[in-house]
Coordinates of C-alpha atoms in Angstrom, one line a residue:
X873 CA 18.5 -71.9 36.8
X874 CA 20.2 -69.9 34.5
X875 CA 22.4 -72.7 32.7
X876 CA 18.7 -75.0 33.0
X877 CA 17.3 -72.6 31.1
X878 CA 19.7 -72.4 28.4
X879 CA 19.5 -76.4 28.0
X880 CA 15.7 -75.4 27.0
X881 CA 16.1 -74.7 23.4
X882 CA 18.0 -77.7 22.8
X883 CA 15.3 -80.1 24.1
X884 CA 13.0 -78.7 22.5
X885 CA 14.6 -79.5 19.6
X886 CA 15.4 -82.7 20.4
X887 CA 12.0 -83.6 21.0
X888 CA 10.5 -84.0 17.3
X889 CA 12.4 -87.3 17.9
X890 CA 9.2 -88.0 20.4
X891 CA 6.4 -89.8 19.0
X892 CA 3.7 -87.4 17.4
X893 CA 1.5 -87.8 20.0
X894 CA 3.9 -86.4 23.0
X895 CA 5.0 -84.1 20.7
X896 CA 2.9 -81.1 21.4
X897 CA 2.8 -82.3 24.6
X898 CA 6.3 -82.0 25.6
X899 CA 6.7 -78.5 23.8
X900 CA 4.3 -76.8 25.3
X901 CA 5.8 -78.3 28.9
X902 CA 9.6 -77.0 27.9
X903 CA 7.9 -73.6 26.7
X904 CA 6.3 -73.4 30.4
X905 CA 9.5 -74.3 32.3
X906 CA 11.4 -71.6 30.1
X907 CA 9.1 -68.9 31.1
X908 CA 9.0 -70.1 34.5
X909 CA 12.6 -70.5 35.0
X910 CA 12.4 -66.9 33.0
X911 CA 10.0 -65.3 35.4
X912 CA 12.6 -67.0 39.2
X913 CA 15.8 -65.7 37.6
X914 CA 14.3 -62.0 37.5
X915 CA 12.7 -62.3 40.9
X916 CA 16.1 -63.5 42.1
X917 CA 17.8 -60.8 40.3
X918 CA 15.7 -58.1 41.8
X919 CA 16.0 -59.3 45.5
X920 CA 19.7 -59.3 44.7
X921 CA 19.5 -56.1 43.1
X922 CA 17.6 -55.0 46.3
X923 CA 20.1 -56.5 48.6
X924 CA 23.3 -54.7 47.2
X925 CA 21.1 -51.6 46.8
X926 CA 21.3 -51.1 51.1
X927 CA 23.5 -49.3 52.3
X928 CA 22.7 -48.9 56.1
X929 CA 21.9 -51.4 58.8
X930 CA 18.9 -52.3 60.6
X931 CA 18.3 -49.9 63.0
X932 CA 17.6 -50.5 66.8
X933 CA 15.2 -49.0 69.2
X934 CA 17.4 -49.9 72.4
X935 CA 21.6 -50.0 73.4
X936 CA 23.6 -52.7 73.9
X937 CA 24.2 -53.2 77.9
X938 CA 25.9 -56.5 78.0
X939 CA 29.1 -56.6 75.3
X940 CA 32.1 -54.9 75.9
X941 CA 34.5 -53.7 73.0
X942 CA 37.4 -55.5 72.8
X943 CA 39.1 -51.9 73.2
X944 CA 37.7 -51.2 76.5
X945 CA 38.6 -54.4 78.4
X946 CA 40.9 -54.5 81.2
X947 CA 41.5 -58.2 80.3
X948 CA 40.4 -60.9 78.0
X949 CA 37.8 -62.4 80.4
X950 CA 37.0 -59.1 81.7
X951 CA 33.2 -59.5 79.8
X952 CA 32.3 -62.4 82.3
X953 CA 30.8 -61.9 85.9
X954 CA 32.9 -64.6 87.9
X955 CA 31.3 -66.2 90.5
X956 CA 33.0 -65.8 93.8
X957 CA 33.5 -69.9 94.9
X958 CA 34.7 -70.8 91.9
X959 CA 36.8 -68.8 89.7
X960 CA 36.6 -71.1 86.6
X961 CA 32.9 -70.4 86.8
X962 CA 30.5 -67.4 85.6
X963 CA 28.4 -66.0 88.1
X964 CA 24.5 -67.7 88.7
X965 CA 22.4 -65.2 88.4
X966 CA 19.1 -67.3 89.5
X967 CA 18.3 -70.2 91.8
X968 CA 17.5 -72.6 88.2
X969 CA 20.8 -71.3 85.9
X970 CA 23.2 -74.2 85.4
X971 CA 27.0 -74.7 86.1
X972 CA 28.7 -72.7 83.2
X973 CA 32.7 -73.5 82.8
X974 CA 35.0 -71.1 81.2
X975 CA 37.8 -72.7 79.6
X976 CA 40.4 -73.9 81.8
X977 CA 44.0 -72.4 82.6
X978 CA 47.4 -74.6 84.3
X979 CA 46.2 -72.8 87.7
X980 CA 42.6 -73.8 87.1
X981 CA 43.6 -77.4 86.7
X982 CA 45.6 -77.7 89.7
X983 CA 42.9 -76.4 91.9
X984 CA 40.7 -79.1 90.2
X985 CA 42.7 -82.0 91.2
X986 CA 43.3 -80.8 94.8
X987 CA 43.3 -83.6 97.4
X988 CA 41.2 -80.9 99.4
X989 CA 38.3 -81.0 96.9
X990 CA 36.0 -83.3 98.2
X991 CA 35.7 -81.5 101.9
X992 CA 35.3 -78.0 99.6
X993 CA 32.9 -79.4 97.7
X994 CA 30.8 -81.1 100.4
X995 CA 30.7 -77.4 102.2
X996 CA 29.6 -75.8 99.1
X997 CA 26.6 -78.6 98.4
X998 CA 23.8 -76.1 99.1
X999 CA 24.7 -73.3 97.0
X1000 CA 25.8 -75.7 94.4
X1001 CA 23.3 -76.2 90.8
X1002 CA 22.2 -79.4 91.1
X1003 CA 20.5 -78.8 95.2
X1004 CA 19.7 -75.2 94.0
X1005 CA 17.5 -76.2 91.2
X1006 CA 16.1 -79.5 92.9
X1007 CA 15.0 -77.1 96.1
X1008 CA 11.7 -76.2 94.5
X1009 CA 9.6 -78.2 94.0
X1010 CA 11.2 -81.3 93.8
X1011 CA 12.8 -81.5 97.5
X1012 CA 9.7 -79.5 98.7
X1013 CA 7.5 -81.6 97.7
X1014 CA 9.1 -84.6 99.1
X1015 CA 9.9 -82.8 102.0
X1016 CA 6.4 -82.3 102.5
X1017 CA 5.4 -86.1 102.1
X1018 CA 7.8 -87.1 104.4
X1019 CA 7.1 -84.3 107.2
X1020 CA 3.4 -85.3 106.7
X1021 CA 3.8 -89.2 106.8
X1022 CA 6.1 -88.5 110.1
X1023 CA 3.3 -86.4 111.9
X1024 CA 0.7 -88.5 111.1
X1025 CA 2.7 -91.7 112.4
X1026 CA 4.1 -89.9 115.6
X1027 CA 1.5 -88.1 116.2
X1028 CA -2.4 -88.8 114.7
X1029 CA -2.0 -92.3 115.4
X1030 CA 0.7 -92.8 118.4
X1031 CA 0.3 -95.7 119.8
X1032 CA -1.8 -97.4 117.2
X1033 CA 0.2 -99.5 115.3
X1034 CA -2.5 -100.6 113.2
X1035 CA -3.3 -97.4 111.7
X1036 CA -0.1 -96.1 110.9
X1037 CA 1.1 -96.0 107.6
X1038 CA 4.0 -97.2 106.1
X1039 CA 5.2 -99.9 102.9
X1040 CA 7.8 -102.8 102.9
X1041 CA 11.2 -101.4 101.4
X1042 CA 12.4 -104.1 99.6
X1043 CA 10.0 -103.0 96.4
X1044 CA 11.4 -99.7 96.5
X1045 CA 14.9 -101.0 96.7
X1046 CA 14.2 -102.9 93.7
X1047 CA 13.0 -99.6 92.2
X1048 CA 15.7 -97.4 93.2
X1049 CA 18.1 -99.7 91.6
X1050 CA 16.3 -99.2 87.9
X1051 CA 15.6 -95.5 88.8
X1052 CA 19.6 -95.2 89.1
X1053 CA 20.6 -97.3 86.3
X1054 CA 17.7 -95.0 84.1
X1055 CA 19.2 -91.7 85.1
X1056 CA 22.9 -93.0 84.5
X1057 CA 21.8 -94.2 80.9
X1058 CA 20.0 -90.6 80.6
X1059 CA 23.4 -89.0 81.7
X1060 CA 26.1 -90.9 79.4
X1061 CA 23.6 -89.9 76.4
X1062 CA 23.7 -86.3 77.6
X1063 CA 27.0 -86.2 78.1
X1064 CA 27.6 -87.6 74.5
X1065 CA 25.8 -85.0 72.7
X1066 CA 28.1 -81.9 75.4
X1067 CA 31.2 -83.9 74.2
X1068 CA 30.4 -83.8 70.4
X1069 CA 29.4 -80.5 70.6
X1070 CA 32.6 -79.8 72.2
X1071 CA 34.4 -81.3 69.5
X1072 CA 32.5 -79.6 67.2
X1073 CA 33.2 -76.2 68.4
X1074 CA 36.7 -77.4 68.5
X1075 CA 36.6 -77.9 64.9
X1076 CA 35.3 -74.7 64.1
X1077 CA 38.3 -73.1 65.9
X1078 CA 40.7 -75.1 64.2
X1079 CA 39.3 -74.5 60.5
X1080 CA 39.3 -71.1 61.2
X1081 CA 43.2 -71.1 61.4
X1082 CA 43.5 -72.7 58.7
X1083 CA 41.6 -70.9 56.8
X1084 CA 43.0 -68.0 57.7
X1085 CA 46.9 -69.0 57.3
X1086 CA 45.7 -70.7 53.5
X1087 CA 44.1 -67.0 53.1
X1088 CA 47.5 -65.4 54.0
X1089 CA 49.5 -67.6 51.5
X1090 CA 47.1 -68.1 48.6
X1091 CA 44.3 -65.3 47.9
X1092 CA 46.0 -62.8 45.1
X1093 CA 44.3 -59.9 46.5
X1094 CA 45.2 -57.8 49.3
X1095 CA 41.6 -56.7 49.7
X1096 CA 40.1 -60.4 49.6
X1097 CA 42.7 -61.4 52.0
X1098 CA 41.6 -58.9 54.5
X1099 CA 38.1 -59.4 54.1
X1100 CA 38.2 -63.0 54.3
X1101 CA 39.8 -62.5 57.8
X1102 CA 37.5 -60.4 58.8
X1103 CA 34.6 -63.2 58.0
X1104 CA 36.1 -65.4 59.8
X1105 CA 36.0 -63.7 62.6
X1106 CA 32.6 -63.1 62.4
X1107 CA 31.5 -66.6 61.5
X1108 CA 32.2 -67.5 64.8
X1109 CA 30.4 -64.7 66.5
X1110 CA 27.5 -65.2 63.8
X1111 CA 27.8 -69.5 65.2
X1112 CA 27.5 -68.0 68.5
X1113 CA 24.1 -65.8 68.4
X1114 CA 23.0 -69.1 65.8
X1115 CA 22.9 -71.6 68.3
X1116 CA 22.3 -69.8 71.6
X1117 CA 19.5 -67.6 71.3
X1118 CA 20.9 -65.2 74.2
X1119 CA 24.2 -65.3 72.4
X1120 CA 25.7 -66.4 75.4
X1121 CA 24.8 -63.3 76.9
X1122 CA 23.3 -65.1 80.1
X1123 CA 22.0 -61.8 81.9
X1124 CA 19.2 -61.3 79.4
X1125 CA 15.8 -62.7 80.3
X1126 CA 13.7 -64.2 77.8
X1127 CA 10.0 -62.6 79.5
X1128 CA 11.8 -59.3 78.5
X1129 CA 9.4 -57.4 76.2
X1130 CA 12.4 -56.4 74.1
X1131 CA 14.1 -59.5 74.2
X1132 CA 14.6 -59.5 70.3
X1133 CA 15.6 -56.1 70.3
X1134 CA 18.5 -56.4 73.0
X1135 CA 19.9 -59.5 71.5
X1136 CA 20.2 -57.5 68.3
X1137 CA 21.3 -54.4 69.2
X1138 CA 23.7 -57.0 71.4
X1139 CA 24.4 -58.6 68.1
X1140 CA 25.0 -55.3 66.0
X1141 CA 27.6 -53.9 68.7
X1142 CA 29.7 -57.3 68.5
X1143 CA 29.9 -57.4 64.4
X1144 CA 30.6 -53.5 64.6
X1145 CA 33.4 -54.6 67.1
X1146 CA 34.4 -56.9 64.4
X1147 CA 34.0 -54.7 61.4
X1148 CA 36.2 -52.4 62.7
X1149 CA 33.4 -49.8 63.5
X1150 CA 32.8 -49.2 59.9
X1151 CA 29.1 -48.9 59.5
X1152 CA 29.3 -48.5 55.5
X1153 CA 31.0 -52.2 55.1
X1154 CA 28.6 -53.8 53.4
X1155 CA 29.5 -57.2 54.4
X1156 CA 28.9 -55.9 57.8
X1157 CA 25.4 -54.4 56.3
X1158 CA 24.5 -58.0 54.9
X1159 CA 25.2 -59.9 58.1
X1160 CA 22.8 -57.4 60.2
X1161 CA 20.1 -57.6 57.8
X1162 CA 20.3 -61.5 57.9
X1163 CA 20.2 -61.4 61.7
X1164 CA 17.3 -58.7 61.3
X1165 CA 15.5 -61.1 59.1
X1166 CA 16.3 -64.6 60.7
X1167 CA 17.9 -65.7 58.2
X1168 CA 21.3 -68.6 58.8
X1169 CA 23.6 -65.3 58.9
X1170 CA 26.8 -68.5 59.2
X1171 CA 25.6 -69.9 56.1
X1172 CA 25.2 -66.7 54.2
X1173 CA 28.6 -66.1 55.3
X1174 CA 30.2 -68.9 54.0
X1175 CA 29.1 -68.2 51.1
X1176 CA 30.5 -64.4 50.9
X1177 CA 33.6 -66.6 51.6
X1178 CA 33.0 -68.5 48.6
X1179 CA 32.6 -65.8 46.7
X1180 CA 36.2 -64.8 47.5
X1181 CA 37.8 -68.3 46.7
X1182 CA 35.8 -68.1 43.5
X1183 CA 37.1 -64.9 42.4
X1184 CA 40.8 -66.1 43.2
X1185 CA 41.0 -67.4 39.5
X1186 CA 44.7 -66.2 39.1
X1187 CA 45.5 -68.5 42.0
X1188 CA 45.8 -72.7 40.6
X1189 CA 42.8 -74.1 40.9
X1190 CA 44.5 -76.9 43.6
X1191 CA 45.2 -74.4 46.1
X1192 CA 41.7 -72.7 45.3
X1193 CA 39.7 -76.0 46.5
X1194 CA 42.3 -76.4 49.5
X1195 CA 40.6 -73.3 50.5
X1196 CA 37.4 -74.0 49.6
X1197 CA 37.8 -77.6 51.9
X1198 CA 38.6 -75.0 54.8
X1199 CA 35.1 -73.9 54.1
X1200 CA 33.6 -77.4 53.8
X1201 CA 35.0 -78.0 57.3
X1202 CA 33.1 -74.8 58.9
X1203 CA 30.0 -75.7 57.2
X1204 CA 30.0 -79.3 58.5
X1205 CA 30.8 -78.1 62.1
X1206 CA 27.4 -75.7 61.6
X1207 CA 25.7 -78.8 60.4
X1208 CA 26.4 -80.9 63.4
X1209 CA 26.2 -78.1 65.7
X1210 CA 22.4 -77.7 63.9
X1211 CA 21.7 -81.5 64.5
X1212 CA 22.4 -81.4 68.1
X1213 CA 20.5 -77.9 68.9
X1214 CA 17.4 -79.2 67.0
X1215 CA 17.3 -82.5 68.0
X1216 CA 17.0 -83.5 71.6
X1217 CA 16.6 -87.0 73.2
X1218 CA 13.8 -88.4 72.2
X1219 CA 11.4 -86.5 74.2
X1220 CA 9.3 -89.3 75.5
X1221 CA 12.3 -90.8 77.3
X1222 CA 12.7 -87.6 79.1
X1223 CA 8.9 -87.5 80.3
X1224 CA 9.1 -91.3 81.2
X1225 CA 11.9 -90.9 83.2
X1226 CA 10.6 -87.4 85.2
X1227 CA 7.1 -89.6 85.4
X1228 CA 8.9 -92.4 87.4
X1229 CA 11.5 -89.8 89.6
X1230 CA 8.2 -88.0 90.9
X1231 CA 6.2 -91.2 91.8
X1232 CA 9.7 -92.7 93.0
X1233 CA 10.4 -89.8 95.4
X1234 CA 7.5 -89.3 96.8
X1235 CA 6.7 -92.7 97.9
X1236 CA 10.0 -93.5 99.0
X1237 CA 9.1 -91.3 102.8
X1238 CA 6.8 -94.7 103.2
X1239 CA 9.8 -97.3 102.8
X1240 CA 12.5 -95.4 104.8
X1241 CA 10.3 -94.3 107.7
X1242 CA 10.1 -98.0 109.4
X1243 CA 13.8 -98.3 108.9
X1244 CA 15.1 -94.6 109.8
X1245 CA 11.9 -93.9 112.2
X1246 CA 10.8 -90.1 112.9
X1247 CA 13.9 -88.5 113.5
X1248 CA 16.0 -89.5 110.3
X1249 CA 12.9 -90.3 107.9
X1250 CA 13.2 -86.3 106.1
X1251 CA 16.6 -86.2 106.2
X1252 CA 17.1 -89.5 104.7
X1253 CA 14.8 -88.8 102.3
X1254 CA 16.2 -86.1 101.0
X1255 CA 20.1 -87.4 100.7
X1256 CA 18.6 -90.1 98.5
X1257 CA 16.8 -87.9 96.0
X1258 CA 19.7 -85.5 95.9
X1259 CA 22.0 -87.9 95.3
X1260 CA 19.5 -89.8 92.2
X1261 CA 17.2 -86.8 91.1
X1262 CA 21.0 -84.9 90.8
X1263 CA 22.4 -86.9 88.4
X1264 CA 19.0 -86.4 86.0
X1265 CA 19.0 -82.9 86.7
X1266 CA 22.6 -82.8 85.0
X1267 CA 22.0 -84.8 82.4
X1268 CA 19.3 -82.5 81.4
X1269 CA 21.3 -79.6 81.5
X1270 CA 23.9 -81.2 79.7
X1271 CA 21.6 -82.4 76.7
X1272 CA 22.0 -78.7 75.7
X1273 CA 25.4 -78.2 75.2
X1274 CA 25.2 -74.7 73.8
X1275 CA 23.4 -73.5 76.9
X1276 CA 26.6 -74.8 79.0
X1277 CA 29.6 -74.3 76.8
X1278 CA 32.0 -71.2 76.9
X1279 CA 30.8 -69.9 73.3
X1280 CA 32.5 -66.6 73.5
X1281 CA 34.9 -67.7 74.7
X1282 CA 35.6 -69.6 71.4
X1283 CA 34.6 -66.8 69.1
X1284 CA 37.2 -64.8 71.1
X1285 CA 39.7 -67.3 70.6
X1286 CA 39.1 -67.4 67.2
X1287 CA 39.3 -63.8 66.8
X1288 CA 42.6 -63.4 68.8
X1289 CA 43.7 -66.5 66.9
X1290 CA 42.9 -64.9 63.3
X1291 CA 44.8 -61.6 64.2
X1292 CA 48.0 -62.8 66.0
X1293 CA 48.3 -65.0 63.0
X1294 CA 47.8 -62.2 60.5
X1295 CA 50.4 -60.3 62.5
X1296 CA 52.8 -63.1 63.0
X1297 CA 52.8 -63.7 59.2
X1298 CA 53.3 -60.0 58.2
X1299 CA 55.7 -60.2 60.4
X1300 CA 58.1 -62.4 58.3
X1301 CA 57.6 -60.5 54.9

């Protein structure tokens, strides 16, 4: 705005080349957009006044109860609540949570590919996600029909083969063939969007290391150096609370009155913890109030980060936009990340496909019964919408990556990353 409104007074000029009649016209249109442009830079410069003027954080009306210092773990994963099947796996607190992996170790993989994992997992089936979160209502439901269809048959109209009730199964076979190819098709685009926002997260780790060895070797200033490590670290944790609105801290319930309170004061304890406890940082001041006002506290820092590179004139200007690509790469990993958290499957293919799963389930009791009879018509029933209504059930837990994938986890690798780096190149000098 500022260099716009210097090129003003040169148009203006340039415009008693205009014919007389735009003349007038045209100056009194450049005299406007001066004073406008006039009247944004000072509302800009006051906010920004305004901004640097603070000096303390947001305060908080309750405590943080879920993050742990980094300086008061007995161990890096000590912050997660492991369940007790699967160590690999934090805790399900509710019947609905799904399946949430922590990153995986040598050990974890070796239990993974044990040739005793099928008969583990077949005993585990009923406390597993996918049958917990199908119990109600889908398996009730059909439970019901079936149970229902069965008394009626055995026992309203034993006897009267006329009047009991039943459908030829060859439809329904038809049906359950398209009803499986439909969730399969739902499930490979699922599982594309949990892969890219793997990589994506990926990414983010990787520029981060970068960015912080570049930082090391090229920014002039001790002081810039150290606080461009420090926003790195809390990029990642800033990514975290930006795309997962619990910030991955999966013990909080939404239907909490103070919901937005606890996820701040959650928030504030974690960017202290990265701070370094220093409450008078005013980077850590800035990235509070962003949070406080909603604002995209990973963009803003980026651009704190810019402001470093920009200010690192004594450096050549080739090493300079190496940096600055370092912070291109973060920013495109945030874009991305945003695409896929704001964008699901097109919505109406998810409805069309629930639509078709209900009316599929619940008439398939009518098909099964003449070939399973009484005995084996419920649990029939049931095996064949575990095994179909399953694979949708994942898919749609998978469509939100963020909700599934380790995010502290990465913002704690990133973290460890950025300081045993720092320490393994001071460690050289």
């Amino acid at each position: 705005l500022a260099a716009l409104s210097r090129m003003v007074p040169v148009s203006a000029m340039s415009i008693k080349r205009l014919n007389p009649v735009w003349h007038v016209f045209a100056e009194r249109s450049l005299r406007g957009l001066n004073n406008g442009m006039t009247s944004t830079i000072n509302v800009f410069s006051s906010l920004r006044a305004a901004l640097s003027s603070s000096s303390s954080i947001p305060a908080t009306s309750v405590q943080s109860k879920f993050y742990i210092p980094r300086d008061q773990r007995s161990a890096t994963d000590s912050i997660y609540e492991i369940g007790n099947i699967y160590d690999q796996r934090i805790k399900r607190r509710r019947r609905i949570d799904p399946t949430r992996e922590l990153n995986y170790t040598s050990a974890h993989w070796e239990r993974h590919k044990s040739v005793y994992r099928r008969v583990k997992h077949v005993l585990t089936t009923f406390g597993s996600s996918p049958f917990q979160r199908l119990l109600f209502p889908d398996i009730f439901v059909t439970s019901f029909v079936a149970g229902g269809l069965t008394y009626y048959n055995e026992i309203l109209a034993l006897g009267d083969a006329a009047s009991q009730i039943s459908m030829n199964g060859q439809g329904i076979a038809a049906g359950t063939t398209a009803i499986a190819l439909l969730t399969g098709f739902r499930l490979n685009a699922s599982y594309g969007r949990y892969n890219e926002g793997r990589k994506l997260m990926g990414g983010v780790n990787g520029a981060s290391r970068d960015l912080a060895t570049n930082s090391l070797m090229w920014l002039t200033s001790q002081e810039d150096m150290e606080r461009m490590l420090v926003l790195i670290k809390a990029f990642s944790v800033a990514l975290t609370f930006h795309l997962n609105a619990k910030g991955n801290h999966n013990g909080v319930r939404r239907c909490d009155p103070n919901f937005e309170e606890q996820m701040y004061a959650e928030y504030q304890a974690e960017m202290r913890d990265v701070f370094g406890n220093d409450d008078a940082n005013e980077d850590f001041v800035r990235v509070c109030v962003w949070f406080r006002n909603k604002d995209n506290v990973p963009l803003g820092i980026s651009s704190l980060m810019r402001g470093i590179i920009a200010r690192n004139d004594q450096q050549k200007d080739s090493l300079n936009r190496e940096l600055d690509l370092h912070v291109q790469k973060l920013l495109s990993s945030l874009g991305g990340c945003e695409r896929i958290q704001k964008t699901p499957i097109p919505t109406c293919f998810t409805r069309h496909t629930s639509r078709l799963l209900f009316v599929w389930s619940n008439m398939m009791p009518f098909a099964i019964y003449p070939a399973c009879g009484p005995l084996f018509t419920l649990p029939a029933t049931i095996g064949i919408l575990y095994t179909i209504m399953g694979i949708e059930d994942i898919g749609v837990q998978l469509e939100e990556p963020f909700n599934i994938l380790p995010l502290r986890q990465y913002s704690d690798g990133v973290y460890d990353g950025v300081d045993f780096i720092a320490s393994a190149y001071n460690s050289d000098k």
